[in-house]
Amino acid sequence: MEQVQYEQGIAELLLAEIPRDVTHAINEGLLAGARRAYAKTKDLNKGHRANGLGQERHFLMNEAFHTALAVHNASPTPIHGNDLIVGHQGEIMLGRVNVGPVWNNCRRSITRRRLCAYNEALGHWVEADLFCEPPPHTAIAAFFVAVFSKDQSELPTSIQISVPDADMSKWLFREDVEKFLRRYDDPPMTQEDLAQPRLKAALRKQNESEK
């Protein structure tokens, strides 16, 4: 139950900062970039087609991601070689990454790891700690993750919007973009206030110890 509430809290942060049009444009742009990469490399010799397809996916999906961000005034960083492109929507820093069926290459990028360090504060915003001063409200990092199968198919099996923890050791929130887009139409959920019962229990324990 707590995990569901935690994920809902992150989803609400993303929905509050990232407009539907931006989410939709990024999703469509990444699919278009993947199609272009496939068309450009489908006739390559099979001996190096996988490498060529991977490289073209990186460059062409980067371009599509940059365009979607720029059109919606999300201030993307410049396209420059293999540099990570980062856009800004309110308090959210947006990046992207391509992965295979196993998400085992996300931590290879030093820039991605530095970006995710901002997510250290995320837990305090989603579920406040009664006994600790929360850190300053800074930006957090989220990624659009295109998941590809091993069969060199044209399109990713899914595109997900995902939020990692501070050291990218786990994903705090992962959801298919098509499902996430439907959240914009859902009425806001009223989250149960868990702080009050915890506070009462803490005060009761303190009173007992003072007797």
Short mmCIF file of N, CA, C and O in Angstrom, two decimals, residues 76-203:
data_model
loop_
_atom_site.label_atom_id
_atom_site.label_comp_id
_atom_site.label_asym_id
_atom_site.label_seq_id
_atom_site.Cartn_x
_atom_site.Cartn_y
_atom_site.Cartn_z
N PRO A 76 15.88 22.72 -24.12
CA PRO A 76 16.81 21.59 -24.18
C PRO A 76 18.26 22.05 -24.30
O PRO A 76 18.55 23.09 -24.89
N THR A 77 19.16 21.28 -23.74
CA THR A 77 20.58 21.54 -23.93
C THR A 77 20.94 21.25 -25.39
O THR A 77 20.23 20.49 -26.07
N PRO A 78 22.02 21.83 -25.92
CA PRO A 78 22.34 21.67 -27.34
C PRO A 78 22.66 20.22 -27.72
O PRO A 78 23.14 19.44 -26.90
N ILE A 79 22.39 19.88 -28.98
CA ILE A 79 22.82 18.60 -29.52
C ILE A 79 24.32 18.67 -29.75
O ILE A 79 24.82 19.57 -30.43
N HIS A 80 25.05 17.73 -29.17
CA HIS A 80 26.51 17.74 -29.32
C HIS A 80 27.03 16.33 -29.12
O HIS A 80 27.21 15.85 -28.00
N GLY A 81 27.25 15.64 -30.25
CA GLY A 81 27.80 14.29 -30.19
C GLY A 81 26.95 13.36 -29.34
O GLY A 81 25.75 13.25 -29.51
N ASN A 82 27.62 12.70 -28.40
CA ASN A 82 26.93 11.75 -27.52
C ASN A 82 26.42 12.39 -26.23
O ASN A 82 25.97 11.68 -25.33
N ASP A 83 26.50 13.72 -26.13
CA ASP A 83 26.08 14.38 -24.90
C ASP A 83 24.60 14.11 -24.61
O ASP A 83 23.77 14.04 -25.52
N LEU A 84 24.31 13.97 -23.33
CA LEU A 84 22.92 13.80 -22.90
C LEU A 84 22.15 15.10 -23.12
O LEU A 84 22.62 16.17 -22.75
N ILE A 85 21.00 15.00 -23.74
CA ILE A 85 20.12 16.15 -23.92
C ILE A 85 19.18 16.23 -22.73
O ILE A 85 18.53 15.24 -22.38
N VAL A 86 19.11 17.38 -22.12
CA VAL A 86 18.27 17.57 -20.94
C VAL A 86 17.33 18.74 -21.17
O VAL A 86 17.76 19.84 -21.54
N GLY A 87 16.05 18.50 -21.00
CA GLY A 87 15.06 19.56 -21.08
C GLY A 87 14.55 19.91 -19.69
O GLY A 87 14.80 19.19 -18.72
N HIS A 88 13.84 21.02 -19.59
CA HIS A 88 13.34 21.48 -18.29
C HIS A 88 11.86 21.83 -18.38
O HIS A 88 11.46 22.64 -19.21
N GLN A 89 11.08 21.18 -17.54
CA GLN A 89 9.66 21.49 -17.41
C GLN A 89 9.37 21.73 -15.94
O GLN A 89 9.28 20.79 -15.14
N GLY A 90 9.26 22.99 -15.57
CA GLY A 90 9.06 23.31 -14.17
C GLY A 90 10.21 22.77 -13.33
O GLY A 90 11.38 23.07 -13.58
N GLU A 91 9.88 21.94 -12.35
CA GLU A 91 10.88 21.36 -11.45
C GLU A 91 11.46 20.05 -11.99
O GLU A 91 12.27 19.41 -11.32
N ILE A 92 11.05 19.63 -13.17
CA ILE A 92 11.48 18.35 -13.72
C ILE A 92 12.54 18.55 -14.79
O ILE A 92 12.36 19.32 -15.72
N MET A 93 13.65 17.83 -14.65
CA MET A 93 14.66 17.76 -15.70
C MET A 93 14.42 16.48 -16.49
O MET A 93 14.34 15.39 -15.91
N LEU A 94 14.28 16.59 -17.80
CA LEU A 94 13.91 15.46 -18.64
C LEU A 94 15.08 15.01 -19.49
O LEU A 94 15.69 15.80 -20.21
N GLY A 95 15.39 13.73 -19.40
CA GLY A 95 16.38 13.11 -20.27
C GLY A 95 15.75 11.93 -20.99
O GLY A 95 14.56 11.65 -20.84
N ARG A 96 16.56 11.24 -21.77
CA ARG A 96 16.05 10.04 -22.45
C ARG A 96 17.18 9.02 -22.58
O ARG A 96 18.36 9.36 -22.52
N VAL A 97 16.78 7.76 -22.75
CA VAL A 97 17.76 6.69 -22.90
C VAL A 97 17.10 5.53 -23.64
O VAL A 97 15.89 5.32 -23.52
N ASN A 98 17.89 4.82 -24.43
CA ASN A 98 17.44 3.58 -25.06
C ASN A 98 18.02 2.41 -24.28
O ASN A 98 19.19 2.43 -23.88
N VAL A 99 17.22 1.37 -24.07
CA VAL A 99 17.68 0.18 -23.37
C VAL A 99 17.20 -1.06 -24.10
O VAL A 99 16.30 -1.01 -24.93
N GLY A 100 17.83 -2.19 -23.76
CA GLY A 100 17.38 -3.48 -24.24
C GLY A 100 16.36 -4.06 -23.27
O GLY A 100 15.88 -3.36 -22.37
N PRO A 101 16.02 -5.34 -23.43
CA PRO A 101 15.04 -5.96 -22.53
C PRO A 101 15.45 -5.87 -21.06
O PRO A 101 14.59 -5.78 -20.18
N VAL A 102 16.76 -5.91 -20.79
CA VAL A 102 17.26 -5.75 -19.43
C VAL A 102 17.86 -4.36 -19.32
O VAL A 102 18.73 -3.98 -20.10
N TRP A 103 17.41 -3.60 -18.33
CA TRP A 103 17.84 -2.21 -18.18
C TRP A 103 19.19 -2.17 -17.46
O TRP A 103 19.31 -1.73 -16.33
N ASN A 104 20.23 -2.62 -18.13
CA ASN A 104 21.51 -2.77 -17.43
C ASN A 104 22.58 -1.77 -17.88
O ASN A 104 23.72 -1.86 -17.46
N ASN A 105 22.21 -0.83 -18.74
CA ASN A 105 23.23 0.10 -19.23
C ASN A 105 22.97 1.54 -18.85
O ASN A 105 23.67 2.45 -19.28
N CYS A 106 21.95 1.77 -18.02
CA CYS A 106 21.57 3.15 -17.71
C CYS A 106 22.63 3.88 -16.89
O CYS A 106 22.79 5.09 -16.99
N ARG A 107 23.34 3.15 -16.04
CA ARG A 107 24.31 3.79 -15.14
C ARG A 107 25.65 4.05 -15.79
O ARG A 107 26.55 4.60 -15.16
N ARG A 108 25.81 3.67 -17.04
CA ARG A 108 27.11 3.85 -17.69
C ARG A 108 27.45 5.32 -17.90
O ARG A 108 28.62 5.68 -17.96
N SER A 109 26.45 6.14 -18.04
CA SER A 109 26.67 7.56 -18.30
C SER A 109 26.92 8.32 -17.00
O SER A 109 26.08 8.33 -16.11
N ILE A 110 28.08 8.97 -16.93
CA ILE A 110 28.40 9.79 -15.75
C ILE A 110 27.42 10.95 -15.65
O ILE A 110 26.98 11.32 -14.55
N THR A 111 27.06 11.53 -16.79
CA THR A 111 26.13 12.67 -16.78
C THR A 111 24.77 12.25 -16.24
O THR A 111 24.16 12.98 -15.46
N ARG A 112 24.29 11.07 -16.63
CA ARG A 112 23.00 10.60 -16.11
C ARG A 112 23.08 10.42 -14.60
O ARG A 112 22.14 10.77 -13.87
N ARG A 113 24.19 9.86 -14.11
CA ARG A 113 24.32 9.64 -12.67
C ARG A 113 24.35 10.96 -11.92
O ARG A 113 23.76 11.09 -10.84
N ARG A 114 25.02 11.95 -12.47
CA ARG A 114 25.05 13.27 -11.82
C ARG A 114 23.67 13.89 -11.81
O ARG A 114 23.27 14.52 -10.82
N LEU A 115 22.95 13.72 -12.89
CA LEU A 115 21.60 14.28 -12.97
C LEU A 115 20.69 13.64 -11.93
O LEU A 115 19.91 14.32 -11.26
N CYS A 116 20.82 12.34 -11.76
CA CYS A 116 19.94 11.62 -10.82
C CYS A 116 20.25 11.93 -9.37
O CYS A 116 19.42 11.64 -8.49
N ALA A 117 21.41 12.49 -9.10
CA ALA A 117 21.73 12.85 -7.72
C ALA A 117 20.71 13.82 -7.14
O ALA A 117 20.49 13.86 -5.93
N TYR A 118 20.06 14.60 -8.01
CA TYR A 118 19.02 15.52 -7.54
C TYR A 118 17.84 14.79 -6.92
O TYR A 118 17.10 15.36 -6.14
N ASN A 119 17.68 13.52 -7.26
CA ASN A 119 16.52 12.77 -6.77
C ASN A 119 16.66 12.34 -5.32
O ASN A 119 15.76 11.69 -4.78
N GLU A 120 17.76 12.70 -4.68
CA GLU A 120 17.95 12.41 -3.27
C GLU A 120 16.80 12.98 -2.43
O GLU A 120 16.36 12.39 -1.45
N ALA A 121 16.32 14.14 -2.84
CA ALA A 121 15.27 14.83 -2.07
C ALA A 121 13.87 14.29 -2.35
O ALA A 121 12.93 14.64 -1.65
N LEU A 122 13.74 13.44 -3.35
CA LEU A 122 12.41 13.05 -3.82
C LEU A 122 11.57 12.39 -2.74
O LEU A 122 10.39 12.69 -2.58
N GLY A 123 12.16 11.51 -1.97
CA GLY A 123 11.40 10.82 -0.94
C GLY A 123 10.82 11.76 0.09
O GLY A 123 9.72 11.54 0.61
N HIS A 124 11.52 12.83 0.40
CA HIS A 124 11.03 13.78 1.40
C HIS A 124 9.82 14.56 0.89
O HIS A 124 8.95 14.95 1.65
N TRP A 125 9.78 14.80 -0.43
CA TRP A 125 8.65 15.55 -0.97
C TRP A 125 7.41 14.68 -1.07
O TRP A 125 6.29 15.12 -0.85
N VAL A 126 7.61 13.42 -1.42
CA VAL A 126 6.48 12.52 -1.63
C VAL A 126 5.89 12.05 -0.31
O VAL A 126 4.68 12.00 -0.13
N GLU A 127 6.73 11.71 0.64
CA GLU A 127 6.27 11.26 1.94
C GLU A 127 7.12 11.94 3.00
O GLU A 127 8.23 11.52 3.29
N ALA A 128 6.62 13.02 3.56
CA ALA A 128 7.41 13.84 4.47
C ALA A 128 7.82 13.05 5.71
O ALA A 128 7.06 12.25 6.26
N ASP A 129 9.05 13.26 6.13
CA ASP A 129 9.57 12.65 7.35
C ASP A 129 9.30 13.60 8.51
O ASP A 129 9.74 14.75 8.52
N LEU A 130 8.57 13.12 9.52
CA LEU A 130 8.16 13.98 10.62
C LEU A 130 9.33 14.43 11.49
O LEU A 130 9.23 15.42 12.20
N PHE A 131 10.43 13.68 11.45
CA PHE A 131 11.51 13.94 12.38
C PHE A 131 12.77 14.49 11.71
O PHE A 131 13.80 14.63 12.35
N CYS A 132 12.70 14.77 10.42
CA CYS A 132 13.84 15.32 9.71
C CYS A 132 13.41 16.55 8.93
O CYS A 132 12.31 16.60 8.39
N GLU A 133 14.29 17.51 8.88
CA GLU A 133 14.05 18.70 8.08
C GLU A 133 14.18 18.34 6.61
O GLU A 133 15.21 17.81 6.19
N PRO A 134 13.16 18.56 5.79
CA PRO A 134 13.28 18.18 4.38
C PRO A 134 14.31 19.04 3.66
O PRO A 134 14.53 20.20 4.02
N PRO A 135 14.97 18.48 2.65
CA PRO A 135 15.97 19.25 1.91
C PRO A 135 15.29 20.31 1.06
O PRO A 135 14.07 20.29 0.88
N PRO A 136 16.05 21.28 0.55
CA PRO A 136 15.47 22.31 -0.31
C PRO A 136 14.79 21.69 -1.52
O PRO A 136 15.20 20.66 -2.01
N HIS A 137 13.73 22.33 -1.96
CA HIS A 137 12.98 21.84 -3.12
C HIS A 137 13.74 22.21 -4.38
O HIS A 137 13.74 23.36 -4.81
N THR A 138 14.42 21.23 -4.95
CA THR A 138 15.17 21.45 -6.18
C THR A 138 14.56 20.62 -7.29
O THR A 138 13.57 19.93 -7.10
N ALA A 139 15.16 20.68 -8.46
CA ALA A 139 14.66 19.90 -9.59
C ALA A 139 14.89 18.42 -9.35
O ALA A 139 15.73 18.01 -8.55
N ILE A 140 14.09 17.59 -10.02
CA ILE A 140 14.32 16.15 -10.01
C ILE A 140 14.45 15.68 -11.46
O ILE A 140 14.06 16.38 -12.39
N ALA A 141 15.03 14.50 -11.62
CA ALA A 141 15.29 13.97 -12.95
C ALA A 141 14.33 12.85 -13.30
O ALA A 141 14.07 11.96 -12.49
N ALA A 142 13.79 12.91 -14.51
CA ALA A 142 12.95 11.84 -15.05
C ALA A 142 13.43 11.53 -16.46
O ALA A 142 13.98 12.40 -17.15
N PHE A 143 13.20 10.29 -16.89
CA PHE A 143 13.69 9.87 -18.20
C PHE A 143 12.57 9.23 -19.01
O PHE A 143 11.72 8.51 -18.47
N PHE A 144 12.61 9.50 -20.32
CA PHE A 144 11.80 8.75 -21.26
C PHE A 144 12.68 7.60 -21.75
O PHE A 144 13.72 7.82 -22.37
N VAL A 145 12.27 6.39 -21.44
CA VAL A 145 13.08 5.20 -21.71
C VAL A 145 12.43 4.40 -22.83
O VAL A 145 11.30 3.90 -22.69
N ALA A 146 13.14 4.27 -23.96
CA ALA A 146 12.67 3.46 -25.07
C ALA A 146 13.25 2.06 -24.92
O ALA A 146 14.47 1.88 -24.89
N VAL A 147 12.38 1.07 -24.80
CA VAL A 147 12.79 -0.31 -24.56
C VAL A 147 12.72 -1.08 -25.88
O VAL A 147 11.65 -1.20 -26.49
N PHE A 148 13.87 -1.61 -26.32
CA PHE A 148 13.94 -2.34 -27.58
C PHE A 148 14.19 -3.83 -27.32
O PHE A 148 14.89 -4.20 -26.37
N SER A 149 13.63 -4.66 -28.19
CA SER A 149 13.89 -6.09 -28.12
C SER A 149 15.23 -6.39 -28.80
O SER A 149 15.87 -5.51 -29.37
N LYS A 150 15.63 -7.64 -28.77
CA LYS A 150 16.91 -8.03 -29.36
C LYS A 150 16.81 -8.33 -30.85
O LYS A 150 17.82 -8.59 -31.51
N ASP A 151 15.61 -8.29 -31.42
CA ASP A 151 15.43 -8.74 -32.80
C ASP A 151 15.56 -7.64 -33.84
O ASP A 151 15.18 -7.82 -34.99
N GLN A 152 16.09 -6.48 -33.45
CA GLN A 152 16.31 -5.37 -34.39
C GLN A 152 15.01 -4.94 -35.07
O GLN A 152 14.97 -4.64 -36.26
N SER A 153 13.94 -4.91 -34.30
CA SER A 153 12.66 -4.49 -34.84
C SER A 153 12.61 -2.99 -35.05
O SER A 153 13.47 -2.24 -34.55
N GLU A 154 11.59 -2.53 -35.77
CA GLU A 154 11.51 -1.11 -36.14
C GLU A 154 11.25 -0.22 -34.94
O GLU A 154 11.90 0.82 -34.78
N LEU A 155 10.32 -0.61 -34.10
CA LEU A 155 9.87 0.26 -33.01
C LEU A 155 10.21 -0.36 -31.65
O LEU A 155 10.34 -1.58 -31.52
N PRO A 156 10.34 0.48 -30.63
CA PRO A 156 10.53 -0.05 -29.29
C PRO A 156 9.29 -0.83 -28.84
O PRO A 156 8.17 -0.55 -29.27
N THR A 157 9.51 -1.80 -27.96
CA THR A 157 8.37 -2.54 -27.41
C THR A 157 7.54 -1.65 -26.50
O THR A 157 6.34 -1.88 -26.33
N SER A 158 8.16 -0.63 -25.92
CA SER A 158 7.44 0.35 -25.12
C SER A 158 8.31 1.57 -24.92
O SER A 158 9.53 1.51 -25.06
N ILE A 159 7.67 2.68 -24.64
CA ILE A 159 8.36 3.89 -24.18
C ILE A 159 7.78 4.21 -22.81
O ILE A 159 6.56 4.33 -22.66
N GLN A 160 8.64 4.32 -21.83
CA GLN A 160 8.19 4.53 -20.46
C GLN A 160 8.73 5.84 -19.90
O GLN A 160 9.83 6.26 -20.26
N ILE A 161 7.94 6.45 -19.05
CA ILE A 161 8.43 7.60 -18.29
C ILE A 161 8.84 7.05 -16.93
O ILE A 161 8.06 6.36 -16.26
N SER A 162 10.08 7.32 -16.55
CA SER A 162 10.67 6.63 -15.41
C SER A 162 11.47 7.60 -14.55
O SER A 162 12.11 8.52 -15.06
N VAL A 163 11.43 7.35 -13.24
CA VAL A 163 12.17 8.18 -12.28
C VAL A 163 13.06 7.26 -11.46
O VAL A 163 12.56 6.39 -10.73
N PRO A 164 14.39 7.42 -11.55
CA PRO A 164 15.29 6.58 -10.78
C PRO A 164 15.57 7.18 -9.41
O PRO A 164 15.26 8.35 -9.14
N ASP A 165 16.15 6.36 -8.53
CA ASP A 165 16.61 6.92 -7.26
C ASP A 165 17.92 7.68 -7.50
O ASP A 165 18.41 7.76 -8.64
N ALA A 166 18.49 8.21 -6.45
CA ALA A 166 19.63 9.13 -6.60
C ALA A 166 20.87 8.49 -7.21
O ALA A 166 21.65 9.16 -7.91
N ASP A 167 21.09 7.19 -6.97
CA ASP A 167 22.27 6.55 -7.53
C ASP A 167 21.93 5.57 -8.66
O ASP A 167 22.76 4.75 -9.05
N MET A 168 20.71 5.66 -9.18
CA MET A 168 20.26 4.83 -10.30
C MET A 168 20.37 3.34 -9.99
O MET A 168 20.57 2.53 -10.89
N SER A 169 20.20 2.97 -8.74
CA SER A 169 20.23 1.56 -8.38
C SER A 169 18.85 0.92 -8.52
O SER A 169 18.74 -0.30 -8.58
N LYS A 170 17.79 1.74 -8.56
CA LYS A 170 16.44 1.22 -8.76
C LYS A 170 15.58 2.33 -9.34
O LYS A 170 15.95 3.50 -9.33
N TRP A 171 14.41 1.91 -9.82
CA TRP A 171 13.46 2.86 -10.40
C TRP A 171 12.31 3.07 -9.44
O TRP A 171 11.62 2.13 -9.07
N LEU A 172 12.13 4.31 -9.03
CA LEU A 172 11.07 4.65 -8.08
C LEU A 172 9.71 4.69 -8.75
O LEU A 172 8.68 4.49 -8.10
N PHE A 173 9.73 4.97 -10.05
CA PHE A 173 8.48 5.05 -10.81
C PHE A 173 8.77 4.67 -12.25
O PHE A 173 9.74 5.17 -12.84
N ARG A 174 7.99 3.75 -12.79
CA ARG A 174 8.09 3.36 -14.20
C ARG A 174 6.69 3.12 -14.72
O ARG A 174 5.92 2.38 -14.12
N GLU A 175 6.36 3.76 -15.86
CA GLU A 175 5.02 3.55 -16.43
C GLU A 175 5.06 3.80 -17.92
O GLU A 175 5.70 4.76 -18.40
N ASP A 176 4.39 2.95 -18.66
CA ASP A 176 4.28 3.14 -20.10
C ASP A 176 3.65 4.50 -20.40
O ASP A 176 2.68 4.90 -19.74
N VAL A 177 4.20 5.22 -21.36
CA VAL A 177 3.74 6.57 -21.64
C VAL A 177 2.26 6.58 -22.04
O VAL A 177 1.52 7.50 -21.66
N GLU A 178 1.83 5.57 -22.79
CA GLU A 178 0.42 5.53 -23.19
C GLU A 178 -0.48 5.47 -21.96
O GLU A 178 -1.53 6.13 -21.91
N LYS A 179 -0.09 4.69 -20.97
CA LYS A 179 -0.87 4.62 -19.73
C LYS A 179 -0.76 5.92 -18.96
O LYS A 179 -1.75 6.43 -18.40
N PHE A 180 0.45 6.52 -18.94
CA PHE A 180 0.65 7.77 -18.21
C PHE A 180 -0.19 8.89 -18.81
O PHE A 180 -0.73 9.73 -18.08
N LEU A 181 -0.33 8.91 -20.13
CA LEU A 181 -1.13 9.95 -20.78
C LEU A 181 -2.58 9.91 -20.31
O LEU A 181 -3.24 10.95 -20.22
N ARG A 182 -3.08 8.73 -19.98
CA ARG A 182 -4.47 8.63 -19.50
C ARG A 182 -4.64 9.23 -18.12
O ARG A 182 -5.76 9.59 -17.72
N ARG A 183 -3.56 9.38 -17.38
CA ARG A 183 -3.64 9.98 -16.06
C ARG A 183 -4.08 11.45 -16.11
O ARG A 183 -4.66 11.96 -15.16
N TYR A 184 -3.79 12.12 -17.23
CA TYR A 184 -4.18 13.52 -17.35
C TYR A 184 -5.70 13.69 -17.31
O TYR A 184 -6.21 14.76 -16.97
N ASP A 185 -6.42 12.63 -17.66
CA ASP A 185 -7.90 12.68 -17.66
C ASP A 185 -8.50 12.21 -16.35
O ASP A 185 -9.69 12.38 -16.12
N ASP A 186 -7.68 11.59 -15.49
CA ASP A 186 -8.21 11.07 -14.23
C ASP A 186 -8.39 12.18 -13.22
O ASP A 186 -7.56 13.10 -13.14
N PRO A 187 -9.44 12.13 -12.40
CA PRO A 187 -9.58 13.12 -11.33
C PRO A 187 -8.48 12.93 -10.31
O PRO A 187 -8.00 11.81 -10.09
N PRO A 188 -7.99 14.01 -9.68
CA PRO A 188 -6.94 13.89 -8.67
C PRO A 188 -7.37 12.96 -7.55
O PRO A 188 -8.51 12.98 -7.10
N MET A 189 -6.44 12.12 -7.13
CA MET A 189 -6.74 11.20 -6.03
C MET A 189 -6.54 11.90 -4.70
O MET A 189 -5.63 12.71 -4.53
N THR A 190 -7.42 11.61 -3.76
CA THR A 190 -7.27 12.13 -2.41
C THR A 190 -6.44 11.15 -1.62
O THR A 190 -6.87 10.02 -1.35
N GLN A 191 -5.22 11.55 -1.29
CA GLN A 191 -4.31 10.64 -0.62
C GLN A 191 -4.57 10.65 0.89
O GLN A 191 -4.75 11.70 1.49
N GLU A 192 -4.60 9.46 1.45
CA GLU A 192 -4.81 9.35 2.89
C GLU A 192 -3.68 10.03 3.64
O GLU A 192 -2.51 9.88 3.28
N ASP A 193 -4.03 10.78 4.68
CA ASP A 193 -3.03 11.47 5.48
C ASP A 193 -2.45 10.49 6.49
O ASP A 193 -3.06 10.15 7.48
N LEU A 194 -1.23 10.02 6.17
CA LEU A 194 -0.59 9.05 7.04
C LEU A 194 0.20 9.71 8.15
O LEU A 194 0.63 9.04 9.09
N ALA A 195 0.39 11.01 8.08
CA ALA A 195 1.24 11.68 9.06
C ALA A 195 0.58 11.73 10.43
O ALA A 195 1.22 11.54 11.45
N GLN A 196 -0.73 11.95 10.48
CA GLN A 196 -1.42 12.13 11.75
C GLN A 196 -1.34 10.89 12.63
O GLN A 196 -0.97 10.98 13.80
N PRO A 197 -1.69 9.70 12.12
CA PRO A 197 -1.56 8.51 12.96
C PRO A 197 -0.14 8.28 13.45
O PRO A 197 0.09 7.90 14.59
N ARG A 198 0.85 8.53 12.57
CA ARG A 198 2.24 8.34 12.98
C ARG A 198 2.60 9.32 14.09
O ARG A 198 3.31 9.00 15.03
N LEU A 199 2.10 10.54 13.94
CA LEU A 199 2.40 11.56 14.93
C LEU A 199 1.78 11.20 16.27
O LEU A 199 2.42 11.31 17.31
N LYS A 200 0.53 10.72 16.26
CA LYS A 200 -0.13 10.33 17.51
C LYS A 200 0.63 9.21 18.20
O LYS A 200 0.80 9.21 19.42
N ALA A 201 1.10 8.25 17.41
CA ALA A 201 1.83 7.13 17.99
C ALA A 201 3.13 7.60 18.62
O ALA A 201 3.52 7.15 19.70
N ALA A 202 3.79 8.54 17.95
CA ALA A 202 5.05 9.06 18.48
C ALA A 202 4.82 9.82 19.78
O ALA A 202 5.59 9.68 20.74
N LEU A 203 3.74 10.63 19.83
CA LEU A 203 3.44 11.39 21.03
C LEU A 203 3.03 10.48 22.19
O LEU A 203 3.39 10.71 23.34
#
